[in-house]
Structure formats: structure tokens, C-alpha cells
XYZ file of C-alpha atoms in Angstrom:
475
model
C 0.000 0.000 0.000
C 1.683 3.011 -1.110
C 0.912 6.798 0.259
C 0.434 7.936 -3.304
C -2.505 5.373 -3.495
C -5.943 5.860 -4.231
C -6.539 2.994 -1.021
C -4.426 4.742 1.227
C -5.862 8.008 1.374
C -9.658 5.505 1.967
C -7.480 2.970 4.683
C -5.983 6.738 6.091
C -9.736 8.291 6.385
C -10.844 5.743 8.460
C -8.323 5.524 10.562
C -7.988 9.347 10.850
C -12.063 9.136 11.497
C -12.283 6.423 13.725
C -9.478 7.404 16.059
C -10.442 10.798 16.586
C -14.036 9.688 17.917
C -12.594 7.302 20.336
C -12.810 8.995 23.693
C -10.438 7.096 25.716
C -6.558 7.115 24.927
C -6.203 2.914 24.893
C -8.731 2.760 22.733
C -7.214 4.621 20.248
C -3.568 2.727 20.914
C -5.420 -0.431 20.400
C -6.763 1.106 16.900
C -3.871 2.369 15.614
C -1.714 -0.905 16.376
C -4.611 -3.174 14.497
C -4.875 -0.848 11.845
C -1.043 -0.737 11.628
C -1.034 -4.619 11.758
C -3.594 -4.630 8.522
C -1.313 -2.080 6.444
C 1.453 -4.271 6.909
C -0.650 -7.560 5.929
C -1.479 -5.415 2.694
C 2.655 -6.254 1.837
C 2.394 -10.318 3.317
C 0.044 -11.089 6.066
C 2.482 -14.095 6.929
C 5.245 -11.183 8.312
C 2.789 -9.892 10.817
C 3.096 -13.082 12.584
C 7.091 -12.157 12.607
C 6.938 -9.080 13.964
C 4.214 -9.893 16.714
C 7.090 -12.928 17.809
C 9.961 -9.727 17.587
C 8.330 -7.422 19.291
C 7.091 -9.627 22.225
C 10.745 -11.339 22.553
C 11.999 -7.631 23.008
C 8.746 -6.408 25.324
C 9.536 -9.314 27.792
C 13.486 -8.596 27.652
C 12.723 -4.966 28.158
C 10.620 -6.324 31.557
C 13.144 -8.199 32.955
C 16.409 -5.895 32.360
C 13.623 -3.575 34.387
C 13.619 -6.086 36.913
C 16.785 -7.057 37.261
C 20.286 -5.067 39.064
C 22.455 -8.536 38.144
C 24.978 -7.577 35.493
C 25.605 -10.866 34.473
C 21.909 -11.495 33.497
C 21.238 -8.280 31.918
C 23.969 -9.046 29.761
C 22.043 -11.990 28.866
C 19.381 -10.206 28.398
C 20.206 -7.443 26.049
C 22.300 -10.484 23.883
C 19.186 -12.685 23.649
C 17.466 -9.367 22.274
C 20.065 -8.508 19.993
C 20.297 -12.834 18.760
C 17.086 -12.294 17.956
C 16.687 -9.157 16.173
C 20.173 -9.484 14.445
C 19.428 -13.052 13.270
C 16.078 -12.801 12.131
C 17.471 -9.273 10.268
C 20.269 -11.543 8.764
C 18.656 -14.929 7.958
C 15.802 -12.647 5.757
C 18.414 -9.759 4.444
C 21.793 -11.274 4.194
C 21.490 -15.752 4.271
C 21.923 -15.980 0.277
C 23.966 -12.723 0.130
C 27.211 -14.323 2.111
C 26.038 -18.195 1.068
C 26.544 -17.090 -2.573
C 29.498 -15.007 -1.387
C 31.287 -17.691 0.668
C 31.177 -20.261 -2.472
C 32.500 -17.729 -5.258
C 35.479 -17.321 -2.269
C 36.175 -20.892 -2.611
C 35.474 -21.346 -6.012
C 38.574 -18.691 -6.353
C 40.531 -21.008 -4.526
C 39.818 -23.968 -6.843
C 37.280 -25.505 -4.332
C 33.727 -25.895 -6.463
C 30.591 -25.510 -3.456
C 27.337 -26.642 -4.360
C 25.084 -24.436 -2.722
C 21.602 -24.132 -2.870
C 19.903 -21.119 -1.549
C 16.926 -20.816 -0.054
C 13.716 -18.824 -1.727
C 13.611 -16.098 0.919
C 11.105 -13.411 0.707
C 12.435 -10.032 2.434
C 9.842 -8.542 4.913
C 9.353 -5.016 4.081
C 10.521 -2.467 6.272
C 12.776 -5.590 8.232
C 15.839 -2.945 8.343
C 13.847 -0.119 10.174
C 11.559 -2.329 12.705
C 14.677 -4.088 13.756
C 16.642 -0.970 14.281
C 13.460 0.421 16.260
C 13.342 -2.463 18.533
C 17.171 -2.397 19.188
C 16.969 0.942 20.557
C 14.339 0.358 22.702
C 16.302 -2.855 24.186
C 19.557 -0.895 24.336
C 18.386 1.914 25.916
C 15.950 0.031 28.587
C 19.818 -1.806 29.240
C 21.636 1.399 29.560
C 18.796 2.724 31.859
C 18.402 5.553 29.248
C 14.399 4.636 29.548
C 12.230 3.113 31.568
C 10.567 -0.376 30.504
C 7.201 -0.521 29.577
C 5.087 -2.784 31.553
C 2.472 -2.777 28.990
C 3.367 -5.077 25.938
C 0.686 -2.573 23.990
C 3.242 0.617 23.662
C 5.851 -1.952 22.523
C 3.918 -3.294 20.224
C 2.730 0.709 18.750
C 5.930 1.291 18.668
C 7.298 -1.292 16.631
C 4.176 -1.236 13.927
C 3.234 2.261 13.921
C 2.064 2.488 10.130
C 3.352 5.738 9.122
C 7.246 5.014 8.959
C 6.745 1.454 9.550
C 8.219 0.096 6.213
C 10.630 3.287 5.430
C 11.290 5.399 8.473
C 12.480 7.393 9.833
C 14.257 5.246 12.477
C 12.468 6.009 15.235
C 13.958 5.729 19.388
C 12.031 5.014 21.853
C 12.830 7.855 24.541
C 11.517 10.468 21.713
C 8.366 8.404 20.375
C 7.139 5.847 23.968
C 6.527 9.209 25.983
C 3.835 10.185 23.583
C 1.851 7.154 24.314
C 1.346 8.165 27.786
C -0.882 10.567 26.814
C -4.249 11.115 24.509
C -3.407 13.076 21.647
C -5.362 16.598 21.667
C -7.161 17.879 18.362
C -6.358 21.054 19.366
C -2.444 20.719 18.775
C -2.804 19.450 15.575
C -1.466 21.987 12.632
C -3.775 20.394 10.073
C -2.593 23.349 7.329
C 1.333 22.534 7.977
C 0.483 18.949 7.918
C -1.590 18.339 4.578
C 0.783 21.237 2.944
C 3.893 18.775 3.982
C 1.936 15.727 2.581
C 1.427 17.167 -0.347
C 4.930 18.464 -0.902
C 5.977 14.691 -0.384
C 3.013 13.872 -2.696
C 4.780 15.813 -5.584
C 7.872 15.034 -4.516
C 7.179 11.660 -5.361
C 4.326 10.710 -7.732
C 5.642 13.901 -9.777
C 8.962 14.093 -9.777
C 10.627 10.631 -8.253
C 8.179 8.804 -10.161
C 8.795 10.465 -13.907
C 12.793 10.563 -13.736
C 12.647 6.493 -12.783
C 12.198 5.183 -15.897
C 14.842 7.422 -17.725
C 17.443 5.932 -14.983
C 16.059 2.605 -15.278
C 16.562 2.359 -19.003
C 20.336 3.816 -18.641
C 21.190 1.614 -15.207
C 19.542 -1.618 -16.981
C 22.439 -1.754 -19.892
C 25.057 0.756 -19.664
C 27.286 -0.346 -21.828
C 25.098 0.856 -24.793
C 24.785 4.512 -23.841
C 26.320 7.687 -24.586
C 28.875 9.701 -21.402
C 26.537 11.762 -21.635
C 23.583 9.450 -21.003
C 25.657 7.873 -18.522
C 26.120 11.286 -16.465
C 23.006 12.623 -16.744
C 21.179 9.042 -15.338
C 23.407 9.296 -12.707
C 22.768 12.567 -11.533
C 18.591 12.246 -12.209
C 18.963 9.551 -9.991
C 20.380 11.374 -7.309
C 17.480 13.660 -7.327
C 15.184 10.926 -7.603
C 15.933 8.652 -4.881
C 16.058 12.100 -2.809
C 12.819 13.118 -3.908
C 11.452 9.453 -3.554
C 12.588 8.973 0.047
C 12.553 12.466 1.517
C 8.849 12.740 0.093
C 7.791 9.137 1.590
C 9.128 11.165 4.946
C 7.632 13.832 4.351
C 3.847 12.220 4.236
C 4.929 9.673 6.920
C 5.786 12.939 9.364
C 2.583 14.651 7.791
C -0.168 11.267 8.428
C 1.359 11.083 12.369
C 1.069 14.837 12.750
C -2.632 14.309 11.648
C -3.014 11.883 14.354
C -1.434 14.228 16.608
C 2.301 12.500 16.930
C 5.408 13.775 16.544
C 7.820 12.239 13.791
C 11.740 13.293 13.817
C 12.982 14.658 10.540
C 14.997 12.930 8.643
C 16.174 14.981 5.770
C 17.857 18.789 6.116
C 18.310 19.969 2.439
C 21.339 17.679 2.048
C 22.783 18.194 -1.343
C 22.955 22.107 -0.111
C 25.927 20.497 2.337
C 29.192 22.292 1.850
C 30.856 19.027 2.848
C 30.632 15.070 3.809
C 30.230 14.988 7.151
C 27.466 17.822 6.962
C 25.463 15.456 4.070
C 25.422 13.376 7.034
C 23.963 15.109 9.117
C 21.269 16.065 6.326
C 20.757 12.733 5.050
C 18.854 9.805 6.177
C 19.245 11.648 9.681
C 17.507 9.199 11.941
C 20.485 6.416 10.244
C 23.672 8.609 10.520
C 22.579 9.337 14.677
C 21.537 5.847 14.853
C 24.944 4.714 13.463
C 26.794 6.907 15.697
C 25.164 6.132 18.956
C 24.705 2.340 18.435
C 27.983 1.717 16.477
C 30.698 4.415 15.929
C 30.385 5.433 19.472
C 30.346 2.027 21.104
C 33.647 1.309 18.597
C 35.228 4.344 20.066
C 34.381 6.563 18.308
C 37.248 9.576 18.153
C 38.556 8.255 22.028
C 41.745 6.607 21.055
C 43.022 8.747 18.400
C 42.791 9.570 15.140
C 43.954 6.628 13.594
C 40.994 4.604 15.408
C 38.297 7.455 14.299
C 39.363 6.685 11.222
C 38.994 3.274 11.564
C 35.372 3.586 13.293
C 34.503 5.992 10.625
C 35.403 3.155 8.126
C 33.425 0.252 9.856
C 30.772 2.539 10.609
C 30.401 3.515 6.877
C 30.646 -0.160 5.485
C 28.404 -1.205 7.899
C 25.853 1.287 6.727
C 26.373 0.255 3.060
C 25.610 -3.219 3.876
C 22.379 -2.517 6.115
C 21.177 -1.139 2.650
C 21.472 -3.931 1.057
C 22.981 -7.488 0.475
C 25.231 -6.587 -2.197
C 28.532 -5.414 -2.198
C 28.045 -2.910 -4.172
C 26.877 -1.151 -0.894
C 29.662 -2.323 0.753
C 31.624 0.196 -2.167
C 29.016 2.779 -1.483
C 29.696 2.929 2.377
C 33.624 2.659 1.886
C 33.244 5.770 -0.277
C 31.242 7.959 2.058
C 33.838 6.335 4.885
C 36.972 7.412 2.883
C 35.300 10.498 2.209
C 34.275 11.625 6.160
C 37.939 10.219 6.542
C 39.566 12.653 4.255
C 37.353 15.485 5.542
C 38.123 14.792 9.658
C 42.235 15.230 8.128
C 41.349 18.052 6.131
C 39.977 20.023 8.846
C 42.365 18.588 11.351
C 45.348 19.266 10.102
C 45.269 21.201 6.397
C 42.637 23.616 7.308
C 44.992 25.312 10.408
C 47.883 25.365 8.108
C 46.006 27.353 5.522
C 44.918 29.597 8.479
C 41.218 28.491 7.462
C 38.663 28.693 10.178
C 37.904 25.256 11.634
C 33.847 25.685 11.524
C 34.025 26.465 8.048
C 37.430 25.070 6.459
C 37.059 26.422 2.944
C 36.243 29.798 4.702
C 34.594 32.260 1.898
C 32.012 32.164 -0.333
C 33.602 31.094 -3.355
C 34.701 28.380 -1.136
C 31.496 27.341 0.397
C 30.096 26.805 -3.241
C 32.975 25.037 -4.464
C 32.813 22.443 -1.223
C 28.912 22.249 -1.981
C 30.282 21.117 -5.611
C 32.611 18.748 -5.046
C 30.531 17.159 -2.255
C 27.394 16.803 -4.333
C 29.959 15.456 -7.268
C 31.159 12.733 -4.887
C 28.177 11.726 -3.294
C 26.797 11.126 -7.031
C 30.001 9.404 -7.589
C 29.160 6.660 -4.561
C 25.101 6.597 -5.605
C 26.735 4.845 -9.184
C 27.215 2.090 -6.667
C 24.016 2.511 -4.810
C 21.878 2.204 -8.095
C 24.254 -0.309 -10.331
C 22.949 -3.926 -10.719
C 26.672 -5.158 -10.366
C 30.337 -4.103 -10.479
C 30.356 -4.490 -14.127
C 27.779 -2.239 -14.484
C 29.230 0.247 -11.585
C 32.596 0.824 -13.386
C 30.972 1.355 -16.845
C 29.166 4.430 -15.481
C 32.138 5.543 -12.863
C 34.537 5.530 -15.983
C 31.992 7.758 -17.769
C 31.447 9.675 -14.315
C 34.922 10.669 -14.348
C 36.286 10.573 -17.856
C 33.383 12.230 -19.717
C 34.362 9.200 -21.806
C 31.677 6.362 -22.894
C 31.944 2.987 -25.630
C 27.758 3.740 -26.346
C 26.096 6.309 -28.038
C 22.282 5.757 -27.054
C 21.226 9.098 -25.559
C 19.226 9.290 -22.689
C 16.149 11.098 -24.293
C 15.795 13.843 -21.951
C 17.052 17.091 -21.899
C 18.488 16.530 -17.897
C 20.854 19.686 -17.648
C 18.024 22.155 -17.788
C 15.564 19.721 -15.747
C 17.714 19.591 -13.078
C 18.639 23.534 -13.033
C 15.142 23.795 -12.602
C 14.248 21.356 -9.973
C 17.107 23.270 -8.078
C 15.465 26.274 -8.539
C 12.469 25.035 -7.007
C 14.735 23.155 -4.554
C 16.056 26.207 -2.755
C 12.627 28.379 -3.135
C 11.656 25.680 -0.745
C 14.499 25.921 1.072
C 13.966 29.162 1.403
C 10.493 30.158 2.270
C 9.329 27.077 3.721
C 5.940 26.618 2.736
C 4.658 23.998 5.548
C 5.704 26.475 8.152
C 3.771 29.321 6.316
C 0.453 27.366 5.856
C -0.660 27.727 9.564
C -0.862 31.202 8.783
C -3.129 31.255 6.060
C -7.317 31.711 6.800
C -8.792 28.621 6.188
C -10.521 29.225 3.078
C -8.026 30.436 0.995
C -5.479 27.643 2.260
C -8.328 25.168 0.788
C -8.707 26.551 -2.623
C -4.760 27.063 -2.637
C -4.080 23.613 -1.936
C -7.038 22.015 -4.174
C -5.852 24.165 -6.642
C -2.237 22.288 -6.211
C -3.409 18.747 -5.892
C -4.677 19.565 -9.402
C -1.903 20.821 -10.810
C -0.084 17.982 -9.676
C -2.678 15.213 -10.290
C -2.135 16.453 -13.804
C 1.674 15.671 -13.779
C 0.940 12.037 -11.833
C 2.577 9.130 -14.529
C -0.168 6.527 -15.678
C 1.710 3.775 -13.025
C 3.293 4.241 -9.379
C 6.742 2.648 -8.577
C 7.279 1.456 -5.073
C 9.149 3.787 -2.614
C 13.022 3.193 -3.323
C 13.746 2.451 0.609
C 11.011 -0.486 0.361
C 13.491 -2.750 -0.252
C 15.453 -1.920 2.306
């Protein structure tokens, strides 16, 4: 069930309807977790069963670590949790991935491995439940939060349908406390909200959704098209998997918000970053402070030196890559963006005082706050050729182009993308700029309808004939 669907917006008005009526707070908890049970059965009924087994495993762990002061058990405790969350991620996500792997290793040695894998179907939205769950274990085990005695809030937590299948990541000391509570009508900022859905909306079903088949046709045989071609996929596909993910956030944070709930943000303008380690705190936001809490800080993080930051940085990175995906092609993707936060961390370090460049803002003026935007965008399209590419083969056939300018094909892409995308950055950074969801609780009712029916129009009108799924789905 996708948001851009005709069914969703009928499955979201009854929900929307039927929870505001109920008087009593646990009744509406109770709604929202079966109706958030039935839009994940709309994906594979059989995975509801999964997550109910999950998410009571990690409800009665969360009891006991409450109940217990014995280190040696709430060690136990917290690994049982993490067993279970981490194996049930890996046998769905990853069993075939390092099967397959593992026998090409010792087919390179001369050693041929029969292996048959299995026919595993990957729950959607496995990546971002189990991450959910982990922090509520984690953080219930570093007496960060308080258990919850009622299996209920777990449970709401894990399946809440909104960002169930494509975030953002949510924790459980910013999302539990809201349970405690009945939501109020009256803090509801309906205009912000259905202005942000809609900006998702065309962010989407207009934009995401009309670029995707001029990458897919480019990414599905790249040896036959032009540098060119080659460039200019590459690049659409940066803005679409930015306007196909950032929108799916933005109508996730816009349906809670209409049911009075609070949803982090997840995305900051991140191609306006004037270097690496500000993309990442732009992109994917709810990942890159998940990542550094629950990993790079645990590793060390920048503790014992630089040479182990780097290090962290690295498995951090790589790590990241591969939670996107069984492939190592992600594995490349996260080395690059590790390399690259590597470089940066030196750069400011050590070349930036030596330059007499300020540390906050290394490349200091302007001129040098475009350029850094520049070469950051160019390298995190650089890594997305990894991201996006069916296979290595296919990966260094568009990186040579990337970089060279250089192709062997001469299809062209058929689309003019240099002025598309100088346009969609126009519009990017008039956004940026005046903020339209924030603006829309100003506006008298009446005119903020006819405004925004007269923009569901317009973009109805630029909707293509057929929807593709969300890119993150499969993650």
C-alpha cells in the first residue's frame, strides 16, 4: 500500500475518522496498532506473525532488564534481544547474500561448493523495525528509559504504520513518551500537515516517479549509452531517490502529525551540504545518529586517536552500506562515504589550520562554500553509481563515464536533464527558502483550501499513468 494510493488516502480516512471519535486514549492505541497490523498484511500477512514474535521477545526482555540489578543477566538479556533481532534481520536480508558469497570465495581457490539457496522473501521495512526495537532494548539496558510494563506501547511502537516500512528510524525515549498521553485535536497543525503531505506527494508521484524510468533504461544496460547518457542518469537519480525517500518522509511525518504524533525529521536539504560529514547530518538523519550512537560510538568513536576514528569511521560507513542492502556494491558505497568523512576529519584537522582556514568552516569564503557544496554533491553522485548499479560491471561502466566524460555507447538518454535539473534546483532552494509547511498555519482557512485544491490539481495532472514502489522499500 503506497501513500500515493488511491486505497491509502480511503485505509488513512478511516483511521484518521475512527481514532479521533474514540474517547479514551487505549482505545485509540489499540486502533492504531490493528490498523497498523492490517497495512502491513497489505505487503504479506504471513510477516505480521514475525513481527508480533519480535516485538514480544523484546517487550519481555525490556521487563526483565527492568527487573533485574544482576549484570551478568542483563547481559544476557540485552544479547538474547540482539540474537534475535540481528538473526532474524540476517537470515531474511543477508542468508543468500554471504552463502553465494562464501562459495565464489572458494570457487577462487579452486574448491567448487554446491550451494543451494533458499527462496527467501524479504519482509518489508525488516531494516527499520529491527533498528526500532534495538533501541528500545539498548536503551531500557543502559537505563536511558524506563521499561514498559504494557506489551501494547511496545507493540505501537514497533508497527506504527506511518514510517513502519521506510522510516524514519524512530527511538524510543523520543516516540514511547507520547503514548502516555491522549493526543489533543487542538495541537494538531492540520494546514502545515496536509501542505507537507502534499509536498511529499509531488515530490514523489511527480517528480521521483517520472525521472525512474529514464534511470532505469540507462542503469539496466550501460554499456550501450552515450557519457553523456551515462552522467546525466546518474545525476537524475540522485534527485530521484532524494525526492522518492525524503517525500515518503515527508507524508509519513505529515499522516502522524494528523493523528497528533510527533515524527523526527529525517532529511535537512542535504545536497545544499558544503561538505561530507554535513550530508550526514542532512541525510537519512535518523540512520547517521543511529549509526553513531549504536555503532561508531560504542567502537570508540574519536577516544583513542585519530587513527581509530578513522577506523570507526570506516566500519561505521561499510556497515551502513551493507544494512542497505545485500550486495557489495553497498559495501563500495559505504567505503566511499567512509573514505570520504575520513579525508574530511584530516582536512579540517590538520590542512585547514595550516592554511589559516577557520575550523567551523574550512574552505572559509564564499567562493569556497560553493565550491565544497560542488565537489561534495559530485562525490556523493560518484558513490550513488554504486548505490543504483545492478553489479560491479555495471558500476565501473558508469564511474569511468562519471569521471572521464568518456563512454563505448552512443544511445542518448532522451531527456534534456541539464536544464531539468537547473530547474528542480530552482524550485529546490525556493523551498528551502520560504518554507511553505511552516507558512500554511498562517493562512485563513478558506483560501489555504482553494490554494491547496488548486495544487493537488496541478499535480494530479503531472501524476505518470503507473506508481513505482518507494526506493527504501526494499530496504
Amino acid at each position: 500500500m503506497l501513500f500515493v494510493e488511491g486505497r491509502f488516502f480511503l485505509f488513512f480516512a478511516i483511521v484518521f475518522a475512527v481514532y479521533w471519535l474514540l474517547p479514551g486514549n487505549r482505545g485509540r492505541k489499540l486502533w492504531l496498532l490493528g490498523a497498523s497490523y492490517l497495512f502491513y498484511a497489505a505487503w504479506d500477512w504471513r510477516f505480521v506473525f514475525q513481527m508480533m514474535l519480535i516485538t514480544g521477545i523484546d517487550w519481555w526482555v525490556g521487563v526483565q532488564l527492568g527487573a533485574t540489578h544482576d549484570p551478568a543477566r542483563r547481559r544476557n538479556l540485552v544479547l538474547l534481544a540482539l540474537v534475535t533481532n540481528l538473526g532474524n534481520l540476517f537470515f531474511f536480508k543477508y542468508f543468500n547474500f554471504f552463502a553465494d558469497s562464501f562459495a565464489t570465495l572458494l570457487a577462487a581457490f579452486g574448491t567448487q561448493a554446491s550451494w543451494t539457496t533458499l527462496n527467501i522473501i524479504l519482509p518489508v521495512g525488516i531494516s527499520f523495525y529491527t533498528f526500532h526495537m534495538l533501541s528500545y532494548v539498548i536503551d531500557v539496558y543502559r537505563q536511558e528509559i524506563r521499561p514498559r510494563p504494557e506489551i501494547l506501547d511496545v507493540a505501537l511502537f514497533a508497527a506504527f504504520f506511518p514510517q513502519l516500512v521506510a522510516g524514519p528510524i524512530l527511538r524510543a525515549s523520543q516516540f514511547l513518551p507520547q503514548f502516555d498521553s491522549k493526543r489533543s485535536w487542538e495541537d494538531v497543525r492540520v494546514q502545515a500537515c496536509l501542505t507537507l503531505f502534499l509536498i511529499g506527494y509531488v515530490k514523489k508521484a511527480c517528480v521521483s516517479d517520472n525521472i525512474s524510468p529514464f534511470v532505469d533504461q540507462v542503469y539496466a544496460a550501460p554499456a550501450l549509452y552515450s557519457a553523456d547518457a551515462l552522467i546525466g542518469a546518474t545525476i537524475l537519480y540522485a534527485v530521484q531517490i532524494y525526492c522518492d525517500f525524503s517525500g515518503y518522509t515527508d507524508m509519513a511525518l505529515a499522516s502522524a502529525g494528523l493523528l497528533g504524533f510527533y515524527l523526527p525529521p529525517n532529511f535537512a536539504w542535504p545536497y545544499f551540504a558544503r561538505n561530507i560529514t554535513d550530508f550526514w547530518r542532512r541525510w537519512h538523519i535518523s540512520l547517521s545518529s543511529w549509526l553513531r550512537d549504536y555503532l561508531y560510538i560504542p567502537l570508540g568513536g574519536n577516544r583513542h586517536g585519530e587513527l581509530m576514528r578513522y577506523r570507526n569511521l570506516m566500519l561505521t560507513m561499510i556497515l551502513g552500506g551493507l544494512w542497505h542492502g545485500a550486495a557489495w556494491t553497498f559495501v563500495v558505497w559505504g567505503t566511499l562515504h567512509g573514505m570520504a568523512l575520513a579525508a574530511h576529519h584530516a582536512f579540517r584537522d590538520h590542512v585547514a589550520p595550516r592554511l589559516g582556514l577557520p575550523a567551523s568552516s574550512p574552505l572559509g569564503s564564499a567562493v569556497g562554500l560553493v565550491l565544497g557544496t560542488v565537489v561534495t554533491f559530485w562525490w556523493v553522485c560518484l558513490a550513488w553509481i554504486f548505490f543504483r548499479a545492478v553489479g560491479f560491471a555495471d558500476a565501473l561502466i558508469i564511474a569511468k563515464a562519471y569521471l572521464t566524460f568518456t563512454a563505448d555507447g552512443t544511445l542518448p538518454l532522451g531527456l534534456d536533464w541539464k536544464p531539468l535539473v537547473l530547474a528542480l534546483a530552482g524550485l529546490h532552494w525556493l523551498a528551502w527558502r520560504w518554507r511553505p509547511e511552516e507558512r500554511a498555519e498562517a493562512i485563513p482557512q478558506l483560501p489555504f483550501a482553494a490554494g491547496l485544491g488548486a495544487a493537488t490539481a496541478v499535480a494530479l495532472a503531472f501524476v505518470p499513468p503507473e506508481y513505482q514502489p518507494f526506493v527504501y522499500f526494499q530496504f
